[in-house]
Amino acid sequence: MVVLILDFDSTITEESTLIQLYLRLPEEIFKSAMSISNKDYYDKELPLTKECYKRIKQIMYREENWEKCLEHITAIILEYSQEIEALEVKGMSLIEGPLKHLDVSSLERAASQIKVRSGFESLVKDFGGQVYILSCNWSTDLVKLVCPEIDRSKIISNNLRFKDGKCNGFERKRIVLTPEHKFKEFQRIKKDKNIVCGDSLPDLLLLLNADRGFAFVSHDKDFIEVCLLSKTKFLREIHIVDNFEEVRSILGNR
């Protein structure tokens, strides 16, 4: 069986979607949420991410054997995941307050402003029901609104809870916040043949372990560099693309 596994933000969508949730907040709450994201999260995450990529590239340039290289990369990314998990959980808690100002109609308005990359709907049809979305996005409900073609049971993401139409926080029984979380979910849902589309570090282990990978050009230039090196030095079947029309063209009849 062939399965298609997709990231959401900046892979299916043309950009990150959190800002669309923030834009539905009252002005002062919006400012607070933006400050939290920048000061308390991204400023602390970026140095750790850069160091992780640096170590990955060093291994890839030094190692000649792909299996050993992948083993080292896996260890580096799992270590990075352990380093950032507390930061991610803290970030989740910090933005929970602002997002409690959302209601169902806010989510619907946000979804209506999110653009998907061209060719997405056609590619989903090509695969019938064998399509999963595996994402660190904050809201499965938002993902479902943007991608109504995907069965909700095959959307693996974080969940905002709603009661009487109002958001009352995050569901914490299962969280998808780190590359390790995504990799574990990938290992759980993967089939005989796996095609993966992603755009950033949390997707890297999935692409490197897939039968065919598609790296979508976005803000993460280090991700593209690593994917290109995997393709050119180790002959991994990873393609650099801008949209799903290109994916369909490369896959042909699969």
Coordinates of C-alpha atoms in Angstrom, one line a residue:
M1 CA 0.0 0.0 0.0
V2 CA 1.2 3.5 -0.9
V3 CA 0.5 6.3 1.6
L4 CA 1.0 10.1 1.2
I5 CA 2.0 11.9 4.4
L6 CA 1.9 15.7 4.4
D7 CA 3.0 18.5 6.7
F8 CA 0.5 21.4 6.9
D9 CA 2.0 24.8 7.6
S10 CA 4.1 26.1 4.7
T11 CA 3.8 22.7 2.9
I12 CA 0.1 22.4 2.1
T13 CA -0.4 26.1 2.9
E14 CA 1.6 29.0 1.3
E15 CA 2.7 30.3 4.7
S16 CA 2.5 29.6 8.4
T17 CA -1.1 29.8 9.7
L18 CA -0.7 30.8 13.3
I19 CA -0.8 34.5 12.3
Q20 CA -4.3 34.0 10.9
L21 CA -5.5 32.8 14.3
Y22 CA -3.8 35.8 15.9
L23 CA -5.5 38.2 13.6
R24 CA -8.9 37.1 14.9
L25 CA -8.0 38.2 18.4
P26 CA -8.8 41.6 20.1
E27 CA -6.1 44.1 19.3
E28 CA -4.4 44.1 22.7
I29 CA -4.5 40.3 22.9
F30 CA -3.1 40.2 19.4
K31 CA -0.1 42.3 20.5
S32 CA 0.5 40.1 23.5
A33 CA 0.3 36.9 21.5
M34 CA 2.8 38.3 18.9
S35 CA 5.2 39.3 21.7
I36 CA 5.0 35.8 23.3
S37 CA 5.7 34.1 20.0
N38 CA 8.7 36.3 19.2
K39 CA 10.3 37.0 22.6
D40 CA 9.5 33.9 24.6
Y41 CA 9.6 31.3 21.8
Y42 CA 11.2 32.0 18.4
D43 CA 14.2 34.0 19.9
K44 CA 15.0 31.0 22.1
E45 CA 14.3 28.3 19.5
L46 CA 16.3 29.7 16.6
P47 CA 19.8 29.2 18.1
L48 CA 19.0 25.6 19.0
T49 CA 17.7 25.0 15.5
K50 CA 20.7 26.5 13.8
E51 CA 23.1 24.4 16.0
C52 CA 21.1 21.3 15.1
Y53 CA 21.4 22.0 11.4
K54 CA 25.1 22.7 11.8
R55 CA 25.7 19.3 13.3
I56 CA 23.6 17.6 10.7
K57 CA 25.6 19.2 7.8
Q58 CA 28.9 18.3 9.5
I59 CA 27.9 14.7 9.7
M60 CA 26.7 14.6 6.1
Y61 CA 29.9 16.1 4.7
R62 CA 32.1 13.8 6.7
E63 CA 30.2 10.5 6.4
E64 CA 30.2 8.4 3.2
N65 CA 27.9 5.6 4.3
W66 CA 24.2 6.5 4.1
E67 CA 23.0 4.1 6.9
K68 CA 25.6 5.4 9.3
C69 CA 24.9 9.0 8.3
L70 CA 21.1 8.5 8.9
E71 CA 21.9 6.9 12.3
H72 CA 23.9 10.0 13.3
I73 CA 21.3 12.4 12.0
T74 CA 18.5 10.6 13.8
A75 CA 20.5 10.9 17.1
I76 CA 21.1 14.6 16.6
I77 CA 17.4 15.4 15.8
L78 CA 16.2 13.3 18.8
E79 CA 18.6 15.2 21.0
Y80 CA 17.4 18.5 19.6
S81 CA 13.8 17.4 20.3
Q82 CA 14.6 16.7 23.9
E83 CA 16.2 20.2 24.1
I84 CA 13.2 22.0 22.7
E85 CA 10.3 20.0 24.2
A86 CA 10.1 22.0 27.4
L87 CA 10.3 25.2 25.3
E88 CA 7.5 24.0 23.1
V89 CA 5.3 23.0 26.0
K90 CA 6.0 26.4 27.6
G91 CA 5.1 28.1 24.3
M92 CA 1.9 26.1 24.2
S93 CA 0.9 27.2 27.7
L94 CA 1.8 30.9 26.9
I95 CA -0.3 31.2 23.8
E96 CA -3.2 29.2 25.4
G97 CA -4.4 32.4 27.2
P98 CA -4.7 34.5 24.0
L99 CA -6.2 31.7 22.0
K100 CA -9.0 31.4 24.5
H101 CA -10.4 34.5 23.0
L102 CA -11.2 32.5 19.8
D103 CA -14.6 31.0 19.0
V104 CA -15.7 28.7 16.2
S105 CA -16.5 31.5 13.9
S106 CA -13.0 33.0 14.4
L107 CA -11.5 29.7 13.3
E108 CA -13.7 29.6 10.2
R109 CA -12.7 33.2 9.3
A110 CA -9.1 32.3 9.7
A111 CA -9.4 29.2 7.6
S112 CA -11.1 31.2 4.8
Q113 CA -7.9 33.4 4.5
I114 CA -5.4 30.6 4.3
K115 CA -4.2 29.7 0.8
V116 CA -3.1 26.2 -0.1
R117 CA -0.4 25.5 -2.7
S118 CA -1.6 24.8 -6.2
G119 CA -2.3 21.2 -7.1
F120 CA -3.1 20.1 -3.6
E121 CA -6.7 19.0 -4.2
S122 CA -5.7 17.1 -7.4
L123 CA -2.9 15.3 -5.6
V124 CA -5.2 14.2 -2.7
K125 CA -7.7 12.8 -5.3
D126 CA -4.8 10.8 -6.9
F127 CA -4.3 9.0 -3.6
G128 CA -7.9 8.4 -2.8
G129 CA -8.2 7.9 1.0
Q130 CA -4.5 7.1 1.6
V131 CA -3.5 10.6 2.7
Y132 CA -2.4 11.7 6.2
I133 CA -1.7 15.2 7.5
L134 CA 1.0 15.1 10.2
S135 CA 1.6 18.5 11.7
C136 CA 2.7 20.5 14.7
N137 CA -0.2 22.9 14.0
W138 CA -2.1 24.1 17.0
S139 CA -5.5 23.2 15.7
T140 CA -6.8 20.0 14.0
D141 CA -10.1 21.9 13.5
L142 CA -8.3 24.6 11.5
V143 CA -6.5 21.9 9.4
K144 CA -9.8 20.2 8.7
L145 CA -11.5 23.5 7.7
V146 CA -8.6 24.2 5.2
C147 CA -8.4 20.6 4.0
P148 CA -12.0 19.3 4.0
E149 CA -10.9 16.5 1.6
I150 CA -8.9 14.8 4.3
D151 CA -10.7 12.4 6.8
R152 CA -10.4 13.9 10.3
S153 CA -9.1 10.6 11.6
K154 CA -6.1 11.0 9.3
I155 CA -5.2 14.5 10.6
I156 CA -2.6 14.2 13.3
S157 CA -2.1 17.5 15.1
N158 CA -2.8 19.4 18.3
N159 CA -6.3 20.1 19.4
L160 CA -8.0 23.3 20.7
R161 CA -10.9 22.4 22.9
F162 CA -14.2 24.2 22.3
K163 CA -17.2 24.4 24.7
D164 CA -20.4 26.2 23.7
G165 CA -18.6 27.5 20.7
K166 CA -15.8 29.1 22.7
C167 CA -12.2 27.9 22.9
N168 CA -11.2 26.8 26.4
G169 CA -7.6 25.7 25.8
F170 CA -5.5 22.9 24.5
E171 CA -6.1 19.1 24.7
R172 CA -2.9 17.8 26.2
K173 CA -3.5 14.0 26.2
R174 CA -1.5 13.8 22.9
I175 CA 0.7 16.5 21.6
V176 CA 2.7 16.9 18.4
L177 CA 5.3 19.5 19.2
T178 CA 8.8 18.2 18.3
P179 CA 10.5 16.4 15.5
E180 CA 10.6 13.3 17.7
H181 CA 6.8 13.4 18.1
K182 CA 6.3 13.7 14.4
F183 CA 8.7 10.8 13.7
K184 CA 7.0 8.5 16.2
E185 CA 3.6 9.2 14.5
F186 CA 5.2 8.6 11.1
Q187 CA 6.5 5.2 12.3
R188 CA 3.0 4.4 13.5
I189 CA 1.1 5.2 10.3
K190 CA 3.7 4.4 7.6
K191 CA 2.8 1.7 5.1
D192 CA 4.7 -0.5 2.5
K193 CA 5.6 2.6 0.5
N194 CA 5.6 6.1 1.9
I195 CA 5.7 9.4 0.1
V196 CA 6.3 12.4 2.4
C197 CA 6.0 16.2 1.8
G198 CA 7.5 18.7 4.2
D199 CA 9.3 22.0 4.5
S200 CA 11.2 22.3 7.8
L201 CA 13.3 20.5 10.4
P202 CA 10.4 18.6 12.1
D203 CA 9.8 16.9 8.7
L204 CA 13.4 16.0 8.0
L205 CA 13.5 12.5 9.6
L206 CA 10.2 11.7 7.8
L207 CA 11.7 12.6 4.4
L208 CA 14.9 10.8 5.0
N209 CA 13.1 7.6 5.9
A210 CA 10.5 7.9 3.1
D211 CA 10.6 6.0 -0.2
R212 CA 10.1 9.3 -1.9
G213 CA 10.4 12.8 -0.4
F214 CA 9.3 16.2 -1.5
A215 CA 11.0 19.2 0.2
F216 CA 8.9 22.4 -0.3
V217 CA 10.7 25.7 -0.6
S218 CA 9.8 28.0 2.3
H219 CA 11.6 30.1 4.9
D220 CA 13.8 27.2 6.0
K221 CA 16.8 27.4 3.7
D222 CA 18.9 25.0 5.9
F223 CA 16.2 22.3 5.4
I224 CA 16.5 22.6 1.6
E225 CA 20.3 22.5 1.8
V226 CA 20.2 19.3 3.8
C227 CA 17.7 17.7 1.4
L228 CA 19.8 18.7 -1.6
L229 CA 22.9 17.1 0.0
S230 CA 20.9 13.9 0.7
K231 CA 19.9 13.9 -2.9
T232 CA 23.2 14.7 -4.5
K233 CA 25.7 12.9 -2.2
F234 CA 23.6 9.9 -1.1
L235 CA 21.3 9.6 -4.1
R236 CA 18.2 9.8 -1.9
E237 CA 14.9 10.2 -3.8
I238 CA 14.2 13.7 -2.5
H239 CA 12.9 16.4 -4.8
I240 CA 12.8 20.2 -4.2
V241 CA 9.4 21.6 -5.2
D242 CA 7.3 24.8 -5.0
N243 CA 3.8 23.3 -5.4
F244 CA 1.8 20.1 -5.7
E245 CA 1.6 20.3 -9.5
E246 CA 5.3 19.6 -9.5
V247 CA 4.8 16.7 -7.1
R248 CA 2.2 15.2 -9.4
S249 CA 4.4 15.6 -12.5
I250 CA 7.3 13.9 -10.8
L251 CA 5.2 11.0 -9.4
G252 CA 3.5 10.3 -12.7
N253 CA 1.8 7.0 -12.3
R254 CA 3.9 6.4 -9.1

